[in-house]
Tab-separated table of C-alpha atoms in Angstrom:
chain	number	residue	atom	x	y	z
A	534	MET	CA	-30.252	7.722	11.646
A	535	PRO	CA	-31.412	9.817	9.083
A	536	PHE	CA	-34.893	11.003	8.459
A	537	LYS	CA	-36.407	8.177	6.369
A	538	ALA	CA	-39.456	10.086	5.387
A	539	VAL	CA	-40.292	13.856	5.042
A	540	VAL	CA	-44.527	14.500	5.231
A	541	PHE	CA	-45.946	17.953	3.984
A	542	ASP	CA	-48.831	19.736	5.028
A	543	ALA	CA	-50.795	20.697	2.041
A	544	TYR	CA	-52.718	24.238	2.663
A	545	GLY	CA	-49.938	26.717	2.788
A	546	THR	CA	-47.109	24.534	2.601
A	547	LEU	CA	-47.079	22.969	-0.795
A	548	TYR	CA	-50.178	25.214	-2.180
A	549	ASP	CA	-50.776	29.031	-2.222
A	550	VAL	CA	-54.333	29.218	-0.335
A	551	GLN	CA	-54.063	32.690	-1.385
A	552	SER	CA	-54.247	31.533	-4.812
A	553	VAL	CA	-57.889	31.597	-4.620
A	554	ALA	CA	-57.773	35.374	-4.575
A	555	ALA	CA	-57.332	35.874	-8.198
A	556	VAL	CA	-60.739	33.710	-8.301
A	557	THR	CA	-62.766	36.094	-6.006
A	558	GLU	CA	-61.199	39.277	-7.031
A	559	GLN	CA	-62.787	38.502	-10.364
A	560	ALA	CA	-66.271	37.578	-8.772
A	561	PHE	CA	-66.422	40.098	-6.092
A	562	PRO	CA	-64.193	43.205	-7.575
A	563	GLY	CA	-62.533	45.019	-4.456
A	564	HIS	CA	-63.068	42.361	-1.954
A	565	GLY	CA	-60.562	39.358	-3.475
A	566	ASP	CA	-58.327	39.529	-0.747
A	567	ILE	CA	-60.161	40.162	2.353
A	568	ILE	CA	-62.608	37.168	1.141
A	569	THR	CA	-59.800	34.842	0.873
A	570	GLN	CA	-57.995	36.232	4.419
A	571	LEU	CA	-61.581	35.906	5.949
A	572	TRP	CA	-62.696	32.761	4.341
A	573	ARG	CA	-59.434	30.835	6.042
A	574	ILE	CA	-59.791	31.903	9.085
A	575	LYS	CA	-63.308	30.519	9.226
A	576	GLN	CA	-62.502	27.588	7.241
A	577	LEU	CA	-59.542	26.565	10.308
A	578	GLU	CA	-62.265	27.435	12.860
A	579	TYR	CA	-65.189	25.206	11.568
A	580	THR	CA	-62.496	22.461	11.299
A	581	TRP	CA	-61.082	22.909	15.398
A	582	LEU	CA	-65.203	23.624	16.484
A	583	ARG	CA	-66.162	20.729	14.231
A	584	SER	CA	-63.981	18.183	15.629
A	585	LEU	CA	-64.543	19.215	19.241
A	586	MET	CA	-67.879	18.940	18.749
A	587	GLN	CA	-67.739	15.547	17.384
A	588	ARG	CA	-69.634	16.642	14.698
A	589	TYR	CA	-67.182	16.178	11.567
A	590	GLU	CA	-67.963	16.909	8.118
A	591	ASP	CA	-64.978	16.951	5.241
A	592	PHE	CA	-63.106	19.389	4.310
A	593	ALA	CA	-65.455	19.847	1.175
A	594	VAL	CA	-67.826	20.653	3.565
A	595	VAL	CA	-66.616	23.136	5.672
A	596	THR	CA	-64.736	25.070	2.688
A	597	HIS	CA	-67.712	25.596	1.240
A	598	ASP	CA	-69.423	26.568	4.241
A	599	SER	CA	-66.854	29.026	5.299
A	600	LEU	CA	-67.128	30.796	2.060
A	601	VAL	CA	-71.123	31.042	2.868
A	602	TYR	CA	-70.472	32.645	6.096
A	603	THR	CA	-67.625	34.849	5.098
A	604	LEU	CA	-70.128	36.618	1.783
A	605	ARG	CA	-73.059	36.337	4.439
A	606	VAL	CA	-70.615	38.615	6.712
A	607	LEU	CA	-69.712	41.178	3.940
A	608	GLY	CA	-73.087	41.509	2.668
A	609	LEU	CA	-72.187	39.949	-0.652
A	610	ARG	CA	-74.865	38.201	-2.543
A	611	THR	CA	-73.813	35.441	-4.427
A	612	ASP	CA	-75.339	32.213	-6.551
A	613	ALA	CA	-74.895	28.765	-6.763
A	614	ALA	CA	-72.372	28.917	-9.706
A	615	THR	CA	-70.193	31.637	-8.553
A	616	LEU	CA	-69.949	29.237	-5.145
A	617	ASP	CA	-68.847	26.292	-7.120
A	618	ARG	CA	-66.388	28.537	-9.799
A	619	ILE	CA	-64.721	29.700	-6.668
A	620	ILE	CA	-64.456	26.506	-4.740
A	621	ALA	CA	-63.369	24.561	-7.711
A	622	LYS	CA	-60.242	26.607	-7.636
A	623	TYR	CA	-59.540	25.107	-4.166
A	624	LEU	CA	-58.900	21.762	-6.175
A	625	ASP	CA	-56.382	23.370	-8.680
A	626	LEU	CA	-54.312	25.813	-6.165
A	627	ASP	CA	-50.851	27.246	-7.044
A	628	PRO	CA	-47.943	24.881	-5.841
A	629	TYR	CA	-45.533	27.313	-4.277
A	630	PRO	CA	-42.974	27.885	-6.853
A	631	ASP	CA	-40.120	25.877	-4.803
A	632	ALA	CA	-42.379	22.958	-4.282
A	633	ARG	CA	-41.616	20.717	-7.098
A	634	ALA	CA	-37.735	21.070	-7.278
A	635	ALA	CA	-37.809	20.194	-3.497
A	636	LEU	CA	-40.051	17.152	-3.681
A	637	ALA	CA	-37.880	16.046	-6.595
A	638	ALA	CA	-34.377	16.570	-4.861
A	639	MET	CA	-35.283	14.115	-1.739
A	640	LYS	CA	-36.951	11.346	-3.485
A	641	ASP	CA	-34.224	9.538	-1.974
A	642	ARG	CA	-36.653	9.229	1.235
A	643	ARG	CA	-40.437	8.368	1.552
A	644	LEU	CA	-42.542	11.654	0.713
A	645	ALA	CA	-46.408	12.261	1.536
A	646	ILE	CA	-49.447	14.414	2.635
A	647	LEU	CA	-50.848	14.873	5.900
A	648	SER	CA	-53.845	17.306	5.162
A	649	ASN	CA	-57.334	18.544	6.628
A	650	GLY	CA	-58.143	18.045	2.752
A	651	SER	CA	-60.805	15.478	1.928
A	652	PRO	CA	-59.453	12.832	-0.292
A	653	ALA	CA	-61.338	13.838	-3.464
A	654	MET	CA	-59.707	17.438	-3.102
A	655	LEU	CA	-56.365	16.107	-2.107
A	656	ASP	CA	-56.455	13.622	-4.892
A	657	GLY	CA	-57.362	16.743	-7.568
A	658	LEU	CA	-54.538	18.799	-5.924
A	659	ALA	CA	-52.006	16.644	-6.524
A	660	LYS	CA	-52.897	15.370	-10.184
A	661	ALA	CA	-53.160	19.064	-11.114
A	662	SER	CA	-49.990	19.538	-9.832
A	663	GLY	CA	-48.178	16.683	-10.982
A	664	PHE	CA	-46.724	15.919	-7.433
A	665	ASP	CA	-48.992	12.298	-7.571
A	666	THR	CA	-45.795	11.200	-9.548
A	667	LEU	CA	-43.366	12.599	-6.891
A	668	LEU	CA	-45.663	11.757	-3.764
A	669	ASP	CA	-45.318	7.935	-2.000
A	670	ALA	CA	-48.515	8.699	-0.062
A	671	VAL	CA	-51.751	10.968	0.325
A	672	ILE	CA	-53.224	11.092	3.664
A	673	SER	CA	-56.777	12.512	4.394
A	674	VAL	CA	-57.298	12.968	7.921
A	675	ASP	CA	-60.836	12.023	6.411
A	676	ALA	CA	-59.500	8.249	7.722
A	677	ARG	CA	-60.138	8.851	11.246
A	678	LYS	CA	-63.339	11.988	11.016
A	679	ILE	CA	-61.290	14.191	12.803
A	680	PHE	CA	-58.867	16.881	11.885
A	681	LYS	CA	-55.725	18.652	12.625
A	682	PRO	CA	-54.211	19.645	15.679
A	683	SER	CA	-55.908	15.878	17.151
A	684	PRO	CA	-52.925	13.439	17.666
A	685	GLN	CA	-55.152	10.602	15.725
A	686	ALA	CA	-54.885	13.057	12.659
A	687	TYR	CA	-50.933	12.839	12.988
A	688	ALA	CA	-51.127	8.842	14.061
A	689	LEU	CA	-51.962	8.348	9.926
A	690	ILE	CA	-48.593	9.075	9.302
A	691	GLU	CA	-47.453	5.841	10.873
A	692	GLU	CA	-50.538	3.691	10.169
A	693	THR	CA	-49.815	4.690	6.606
A	694	LEU	CA	-45.902	4.594	5.959
A	695	GLY	CA	-44.780	2.071	8.995
A	696	LEU	CA	-42.345	4.610	10.344
A	697	ALA	CA	-42.227	5.750	14.013
A	698	PRO	CA	-43.079	9.738	14.674
A	699	SER	CA	-38.786	10.163	15.553
A	700	GLU	CA	-37.981	8.670	11.792
A	701	VAL	CA	-40.198	11.757	10.042
A	702	LEU	CA	-39.848	14.889	9.458
A	703	PHE	CA	-43.069	16.813	9.165
A	704	VAL	CA	-43.419	20.547	6.979
A	705	SER	CA	-45.631	22.747	7.307
A	706	SER	CA	-46.316	26.638	7.346
A	707	ASN	CA	-49.150	26.809	9.618
A	708	PRO	CA	-48.369	27.448	13.283
A	709	TRP	CA	-50.920	25.445	14.883
A	710	ASP	CA	-49.923	22.177	13.014
A	711	VAL	CA	-46.428	22.687	13.961
A	712	CYS	CA	-47.530	22.628	17.733
A	713	GLY	CA	-49.330	20.184	16.901
A	714	ALA	CA	-46.907	17.909	15.282
A	715	LYS	CA	-44.457	18.963	17.982
A	716	ALA	CA	-47.124	17.666	20.882
A	717	PHE	CA	-47.272	14.113	18.973
A	718	GLY	CA	-43.824	13.709	18.629
A	719	LEU	CA	-43.021	14.318	14.833
A	720	ASN	CA	-39.566	15.972	14.275
A	721	VAL	CA	-40.920	19.170	12.720
A	722	ALA	CA	-39.737	21.859	10.185
A	723	TRP	CA	-41.914	25.249	10.153
A	724	ILE	CA	-41.673	27.631	7.048
A	725	GLU	CA	-41.762	31.128	8.143
A	726	ARG	CA	-43.078	32.765	5.281
A	727	VAL	CA	-43.325	36.176	6.964
A	728	SER	CA	-40.519	37.138	9.495
A	729	PRO	CA	-41.578	38.657	12.834
A	730	GLU	CA	-39.840	41.920	11.903
A	731	ALA	CA	-41.606	42.414	8.638
A	732	MET	CA	-44.635	41.713	10.771
A	733	ALA	CA	-44.273	44.205	12.941
A	734	ALA	CA	-43.111	46.998	10.860
A	735	ALA	CA	-45.914	46.821	8.756
A	736	CYS	CA	-48.391	46.549	11.518
A	737	LEU	CA	-46.716	49.851	13.192
A	738	GLU	CA	-46.419	51.550	9.997
A	739	THR	CA	-49.859	53.316	9.772
A	740	ASP	CA	-52.094	54.569	12.521
A	741	LEU	CA	-54.667	52.267	11.405
A	742	VAL	CA	-53.100	48.863	11.251
A	743	ALA	CA	-54.601	47.385	7.773
A	744	PRO	CA	-56.757	44.500	8.011
A	745	LEU	CA	-54.935	42.100	5.536
A	746	THR	CA	-51.819	42.933	7.726
A	747	LEU	CA	-53.592	41.391	10.781
A	748	PHE	CA	-55.311	38.610	9.122
A	749	LYS	CA	-51.809	37.575	7.726
A	750	ALA	CA	-50.395	38.017	11.222
A	751	LEU	CA	-53.518	35.777	13.134
A	752	ARG	CA	-52.094	32.674	9.978
A	753	THR	CA	-48.031	33.359	9.685
A	754	GLN	CA	-46.690	34.175	13.344
A	755	MET	CA	-45.892	31.271	15.773
A	756	ASP	CA	-48.587	30.670	18.090
A	757	GLU	CA	-47.851	30.604	21.949
A	758	LEU	CA	-49.146	26.779	22.963
A	759	GLY	CA	-46.016	25.904	24.478
A	760	PHE	CA	-43.927	23.889	21.525
A	761	ALA	CA	-41.352	24.814	19.119
A	762	PRO	CA	-40.505	23.736	15.995
A	763	ASP	CA	-36.853	21.731	14.999
A	764	TYR	CA	-36.016	23.639	11.871
A	765	ARG	CA	-37.099	27.285	10.823
A	766	ILE	CA	-36.759	27.460	7.201
A	767	ALA	CA	-38.169	30.546	4.987
A	768	ALA	CA	-39.141	28.316	1.855
A	769	LEU	CA	-39.457	24.805	0.772
A	770	SER	CA	-35.946	25.057	-1.351
A	771	GLU	CA	-34.042	24.785	2.569
A	772	LEU	CA	-35.708	21.364	3.251
A	773	PRO	CA	-33.141	18.869	0.653
A	774	GLU	CA	-29.994	20.393	2.826
A	775	ILE	CA	-31.930	20.187	6.061
A	776	VAL	CA	-32.664	16.334	5.180
A	777	THR	CA	-29.320	15.299	3.834
A	778	THR	CA	-27.156	17.054	6.998
A	779	HIS	CA	-29.395	16.738	9.851
A	780	GLU	CA	-30.851	13.817	11.809
A	781	PRO	CA	-33.424	13.941	14.055
B	512	MET	CA	-93.383	21.956	31.209
B	513	PRO	CA	-91.236	25.292	31.806
B	514	PHE	CA	-87.423	25.959	31.873
B	515	LYS	CA	-85.713	24.901	35.364
B	516	ALA	CA	-82.724	26.409	34.863
B	517	VAL	CA	-81.180	29.268	32.811
B	518	VAL	CA	-77.583	28.640	32.156
B	519	PHE	CA	-75.308	31.552	30.746
B	520	ASP	CA	-72.466	31.685	29.142
B	521	ALA	CA	-69.714	34.223	31.127
B	522	TYR	CA	-67.498	36.097	28.488
B	523	GLY	CA	-69.527	38.046	26.121
B	524	THR	CA	-72.132	37.055	27.736
B	525	LEU	CA	-72.747	38.215	31.006
B	526	TYR	CA	-69.315	39.797	30.757
B	527	ASP	CA	-68.136	42.781	28.235
B	528	VAL	CA	-65.038	41.165	27.337
B	529	GLN	CA	-64.339	44.479	25.280
B	530	SER	CA	-64.101	46.489	28.813
B	531	VAL	CA	-60.473	45.438	28.911
B	532	ALA	CA	-59.858	47.812	25.928
B	533	ALA	CA	-59.616	50.893	28.432
B	534	VAL	CA	-56.493	49.218	29.909
B	535	THR	CA	-55.135	48.062	27.382
B	536	GLU	CA	-55.577	51.626	25.654
B	537	GLN	CA	-53.877	53.110	28.791
B	538	ALA	CA	-51.217	50.467	28.187
B	539	PHE	CA	-50.564	50.742	24.383
B	540	PRO	CA	-52.048	54.217	23.521
B	541	GLY	CA	-53.567	53.958	20.450
B	542	HIS	CA	-53.893	50.286	20.136
B	543	GLY	CA	-56.569	49.106	23.050
B	544	ASP	CA	-59.402	47.839	20.493
B	545	ILE	CA	-56.940	46.156	18.315
B	546	ILE	CA	-55.320	44.414	20.858
B	547	THR	CA	-58.150	43.562	22.287
B	548	GLN	CA	-59.753	41.903	19.627
B	549	LEU	CA	-56.905	40.128	18.736
B	550	TRP	CA	-56.224	38.866	21.945
B	551	ARG	CA	-60.041	37.681	22.003
B	552	ILE	CA	-59.617	35.782	18.783
B	553	LYS	CA	-56.311	34.221	19.794
B	554	GLN	CA	-57.825	33.314	23.034
B	555	LEU	CA	-60.299	31.601	21.872
B	556	GLU	CA	-58.412	29.585	19.265
B	557	TYR	CA	-55.961	28.582	22.077
B	558	THR	CA	-59.084	26.940	23.895
B	559	TRP	CA	-60.133	25.148	20.745
B	560	LEU	CA	-56.525	24.056	19.651
B	561	ARG	CA	-55.377	22.719	23.309
B	562	SER	CA	-58.449	20.825	23.645
B	563	LEU	CA	-57.906	18.749	20.325
B	564	MET	CA	-54.113	18.621	20.886
B	565	GLN	CA	-55.261	16.997	24.161
B	566	ARG	CA	-52.887	19.650	26.130
B	567	TYR	CA	-55.180	21.476	28.203
B	568	GLU	CA	-53.975	24.675	30.323
B	569	ASP	CA	-56.620	26.341	32.575
B	570	PHE	CA	-58.053	29.786	30.944
B	571	ALA	CA	-55.827	31.569	33.202
B	572	VAL	CA	-52.598	30.352	31.329
B	573	VAL	CA	-54.286	30.771	27.582
B	574	THR	CA	-55.463	34.505	28.635
B	575	HIS	CA	-52.103	35.259	29.436
B	576	ASP	CA	-50.546	33.203	26.343
B	577	SER	CA	-52.573	34.785	24.187
B	578	LEU	CA	-51.775	38.187	25.376
B	579	VAL	CA	-48.386	37.564	24.888
B	580	TYR	CA	-48.781	36.206	21.319
B	581	THR	CA	-50.923	39.676	20.389
B	582	LEU	CA	-48.158	41.999	22.217
B	583	ARG	CA	-45.575	40.032	20.038
B	584	VAL	CA	-47.020	39.891	16.858
B	585	LEU	CA	-47.945	43.753	17.172
B	586	GLY	CA	-44.249	44.542	17.740
B	587	LEU	CA	-45.364	46.271	20.993
B	588	ARG	CA	-43.002	45.583	24.567
B	589	THR	CA	-44.171	44.995	27.605
B	590	ASP	CA	-43.139	43.728	30.862
B	591	ALA	CA	-44.515	41.701	33.489
B	592	ALA	CA	-46.108	44.308	35.683
B	593	THR	CA	-48.049	45.878	32.517
B	594	LEU	CA	-49.207	41.889	31.586
B	595	ASP	CA	-50.245	41.540	35.285
B	596	ARG	CA	-52.314	44.597	35.511
B	597	ILE	CA	-53.843	43.925	31.910
B	598	ILE	CA	-54.676	40.671	32.904
B	599	ALA	CA	-56.367	41.678	36.359
B	600	LYS	CA	-58.950	43.938	34.614
B	601	TYR	CA	-60.014	39.840	32.891
B	602	LEU	CA	-60.583	39.193	36.761
B	603	ASP	CA	-63.017	42.614	37.052
B	604	LEU	CA	-64.744	42.706	33.475
B	605	ASP	CA	-67.573	44.998	33.349
B	606	PRO	CA	-70.886	43.024	33.581
B	607	TYR	CA	-73.546	44.260	30.430
B	608	PRO	CA	-75.783	47.041	32.058
B	609	ASP	CA	-78.838	44.486	31.696
B	610	ALA	CA	-77.090	41.592	33.279
B	611	ARG	CA	-77.906	42.038	36.988
B	612	ALA	CA	-82.125	43.221	36.392
B	613	ALA	CA	-82.441	39.332	33.776
B	614	LEU	CA	-80.953	37.914	36.608
B	615	ALA	CA	-83.114	39.028	39.523
B	616	ALA	CA	-85.994	39.103	37.289
B	617	MET	CA	-85.376	35.034	36.642
B	618	LYS	CA	-84.674	34.154	40.166
B	619	ASP	CA	-87.697	31.594	40.622
B	620	ARG	CA	-85.785	29.287	38.396
B	621	ARG	CA	-82.068	28.206	39.219
B	622	LEU	CA	-79.220	29.894	37.556
B	623	ALA	CA	-75.609	29.507	36.364
B	624	ILE	CA	-72.849	29.893	34.490
B	625	LEU	CA	-71.034	27.911	32.575
B	626	SER	CA	-67.853	28.991	31.273
B	627	ASN	CA	-64.344	28.409	30.120
B	628	GLY	CA	-63.033	30.417	32.844
B	629	SER	CA	-60.744	28.456	35.963
B	630	PRO	CA	-62.647	28.413	38.845
B	631	ALA	CA	-60.594	31.359	40.247
B	632	MET	CA	-61.514	33.293	37.439
B	633	LEU	CA	-65.224	32.920	37.459
B	634	ASP	CA	-65.091	33.230	41.058
B	635	GLY	CA	-63.738	36.614	40.976
B	636	LEU	CA	-65.942	37.509	38.403
B	637	ALA	CA	-69.193	37.104	40.178
B	638	LYS	CA	-68.027	38.203	43.782
B	639	ALA	CA	-66.447	41.669	41.717
B	640	SER	CA	-69.857	41.942	39.688
B	641	GLY	CA	-72.171	40.778	43.068
B	642	PHE	CA	-73.578	38.015	41.113
B	643	ASP	CA	-72.549	35.582	43.571
B	644	THR	CA	-75.600	36.279	45.483
B	645	LEU	CA	-78.049	35.545	42.487
B	646	LEU	CA	-76.321	32.283	41.147
B	647	ASP	CA	-76.731	28.936	42.311
B	648	ALA	CA	-73.882	27.559	40.402
B	649	VAL	CA	-70.603	28.450	38.813
B	650	ILE	CA	-69.466	25.865	36.591
B	651	SER	CA	-66.174	25.854	35.126
B	652	VAL	CA	-64.736	23.082	32.375
B	653	ASP	CA	-61.935	23.129	34.074
B	654	ALA	CA	-63.446	20.118	35.667
B	655	ARG	CA	-63.090	18.141	32.618
B	656	LYS	CA	-59.955	19.566	31.633
B	657	ILE	CA	-61.487	20.102	28.424
B	658	PHE	CA	-63.313	23.596	26.804
B	659	LYS	CA	-66.536	24.424	24.884
B	660	PRO	CA	-68.024	23.177	22.518
B	661	SER	CA	-66.699	19.983	23.825
B	662	PRO	CA	-70.063	17.979	24.743
B	663	GLN	CA	-67.852	16.549	27.832
B	664	ALA	CA	-68.253	20.827	28.782
B	665	TYR	CA	-71.937	21.036	28.347
B	666	ALA	CA	-72.221	17.730	30.341
B	667	LEU	CA	-71.261	19.567	33.230
B	668	ILE	CA	-74.740	21.345	33.766
B	669	GLU	CA	-76.044	18.025	34.101
B	670	GLU	CA	-74.107	16.513	36.703
B	671	THR	CA	-73.962	20.159	38.601
B	672	LEU	CA	-77.670	20.936	38.595
B	673	GLY	CA	-79.140	17.240	38.487
B	674	LEU	CA	-81.177	18.536	35.124
B	675	ALA	CA	-81.544	17.020	31.721
B	676	PRO	CA	-80.412	19.306	28.792
B	677	SER	CA	-83.863	19.597	27.385
B	678	GLU	CA	-84.966	21.103	30.876
B	679	VAL	CA	-82.189	24.130	30.780
B	680	LEU	CA	-82.272	27.371	28.772
B	681	PHE	CA	-78.652	28.014	27.728
B	682	VAL	CA	-77.710	31.600	27.042
B	683	SER	CA	-74.634	32.893	24.977
B	684	SER	CA	-73.745	35.269	22.564
B	685	ASN	CA	-70.970	33.966	21.398
B	686	PRO	CA	-71.586	31.843	17.339
B	687	TRP	CA	-69.968	28.706	18.107
B	688	ASP	CA	-70.674	28.210	21.525
B	689	VAL	CA	-74.459	28.528	20.501
B	690	CYS	CA	-74.097	25.630	17.745
B	691	GLY	CA	-72.444	23.644	20.620
B	692	ALA	CA	-74.789	23.957	23.032
B	693	LYS	CA	-77.297	22.860	20.480
B	694	ALA	CA	-75.404	20.045	19.015
B	695	PHE	CA	-75.169	18.774	22.721
B	696	GLY	CA	-79.167	18.824	23.239
B	697	LEU	CA	-79.506	22.335	25.089
B	698	ASN	CA	-81.831	25.030	24.158
B	699	VAL	CA	-80.533	27.823	23.563
B	700	ALA	CA	-80.693	31.624	23.257
B	701	TRP	CA	-78.731	33.447	21.304
B	702	ILE	CA	-77.681	37.262	22.392
B	703	GLU	CA	-77.204	38.609	18.551
B	704	ARG	CA	-75.455	41.702	19.798
B	705	VAL	CA	-74.787	43.257	15.996
B	706	SER	CA	-77.331	42.299	13.235
B	707	PRO	CA	-76.598	41.009	10.041
B	708	GLU	CA	-77.890	44.383	8.299
B	709	ALA	CA	-75.700	46.759	10.905
B	710	MET	CA	-72.557	44.272	10.014
B	711	ALA	CA	-73.038	43.969	6.040
B	712	ALA	CA	-73.664	48.134	6.414
B	713	ALA	CA	-70.381	49.183	8.143
B	714	CYS	CA	-68.260	46.545	6.025
B	715	LEU	CA	-69.270	47.931	2.784
B	716	GLU	CA	-69.479	51.698	3.943
B	717	THR	CA	-65.677	52.016	3.150
B	718	ASP	CA	-63.270	50.823	0.351
B	719	LEU	CA	-60.868	49.207	2.993
B	720	VAL	CA	-62.923	47.109	5.250
B	721	ALA	CA	-61.998	48.333	9.139
B	722	PRO	CA	-60.381	45.988	11.007
B	723	LEU	CA	-62.200	45.944	14.042
B	724	THR	CA	-65.554	45.835	12.161
B	725	LEU	CA	-63.710	42.735	10.666
B	726	PHE	CA	-62.825	41.025	14.034
B	727	LYS	CA	-66.504	41.768	15.178
B	728	ALA	CA	-67.388	40.110	12.819
B	729	LEU	CA	-65.959	37.176	13.345
B	730	ARG	CA	-67.255	36.895	16.711
B	731	THR	CA	-70.668	38.232	16.433
B	732	GLN	CA	-72.261	36.714	13.317
B	733	MET	CA	-74.014	33.218	13.729
B	734	ASP	CA	-71.473	30.552	12.250
B	735	GLU	CA	-72.064	28.131	9.391
B	736	LEU	CA	-72.131	24.716	11.768
B	737	GLY	CA	-74.931	22.826	10.698
B	738	PHE	CA	-77.233	24.707	14.035
B	739	ALA	CA	-79.563	27.250	14.739
B	740	PRO	CA	-80.476	28.744	17.961
B	741	ASP	CA	-83.944	28.737	19.377
B	742	TYR	CA	-84.234	31.857	20.212
B	743	ARG	CA	-82.887	35.246	19.094
B	744	ILE	CA	-82.367	38.001	21.294
B	745	ALA	CA	-80.865	41.368	21.032
B	746	ALA	CA	-80.153	41.901	24.938
B	747	LEU	CA	-80.442	39.857	28.326
B	748	SER	CA	-83.202	42.291	28.807
B	749	GLU	CA	-85.240	40.002	26.959
B	750	LEU	CA	-84.703	36.524	28.486
B	751	PRO	CA	-87.208	36.908	31.763
B	752	GLU	CA	-90.110	37.024	29.191
B	753	ILE	CA	-89.048	34.211	27.158
B	754	VAL	CA	-88.425	31.929	30.552
B	755	THR	CA	-92.231	33.023	31.133
B	756	THR	CA	-94.055	32.549	28.186
B	757	HIS	CA	-91.971	29.671	26.370
B	758	GLU	CA	-91.552	26.293	27.144
B	759	PRO	CA	-88.785	23.781	26.111
């Protein structure tokens, strides 16, 4: 029995979170990349911490607060208008170049997003990228007030699409999301955007490891959480063949 | 009514996690500090992720797995004996120099540890440092199979000591732990080991921000989680005066 639905993570999977770097670089010349990396790490930490503390606030709040933290720690002064301008880019992230074609090629399956983003953020992204016309559902964890990788978040796929986890292929570039989805029982394809060889080579090529390399390492290399993806792919463009030729 | 008990976080609060750097440096010359920082970040991430995934494994497992991740990502080869030697240091971390005197000066209150560490790891630490004779209780979150900052972890203080959160002063250097304890209702003293001014100065003094500075920033600067400590102190040596002169 083939996969009946393909469900995508949004941030870092369909949409390039690093595309905010151009805006942060414009606001804080010389610091664009480091702000973007630190912001992303703290944004994720806050989703996990707030979930564990049972103090959920939606992803718009977490995204704002983690940017405030990042600028404060780096000693960068800002104002509300600059903050708003940077955060606005989060509603209009660049899709990965192969995202549209991959979605279009799998239109014979049900297609959806399951994301930590708030409903307003996700609707904005789907409209800005034009993916709203290709997707059958845009599912926000906000319905359960807890973030991934809680099982309650992944359970929203079945509640929304009426399909069992075994009938669904979940796609994410985020290692922790891959492990969470596997622990829940979904079939999972991991987009491995940086190979271990490339990462290790970059880490060892200089005496002082570049901070951006290490921050990327933290986000792109598979975690040691006792789970492994069913499929490892290098890009979204490999998905249509997997969906056509493999069965769960 | 004065504080009836003072309860300490262990890792980074009473015991210096960075004291493993000497051992990692010996095993991997030139990489000691970066291994230690990356290891600590992943160790914490795995406690939060496993808690959220409802896939608890104790802190010994998480500590091992996060070290395996760190060495793999840095492209460093190792063997079981080296891994064991590094991890053994985690059972014998150096206490902060002022920890013993601070504990001894507060012996008229009940004193305890509440830590993510497994019972075996914490007993080892307490014995190796000799703090076992000063502490009334060593509490491991393992009793609830979930890590801090879950409220279930902090609830173990009342269950063990029979004291309400309002009667307890909780002490941690970890910003996320401070926020979790405040959210739960404890009185909290935060050990701010690196001032914001020192951090911002270090971050801006070079064009390329040093990775160690940034990793430390991630762990030493107060988080934006909607909570603030009741007391900010620079060292454990300030605690006896707070306990004597303040009331919850």
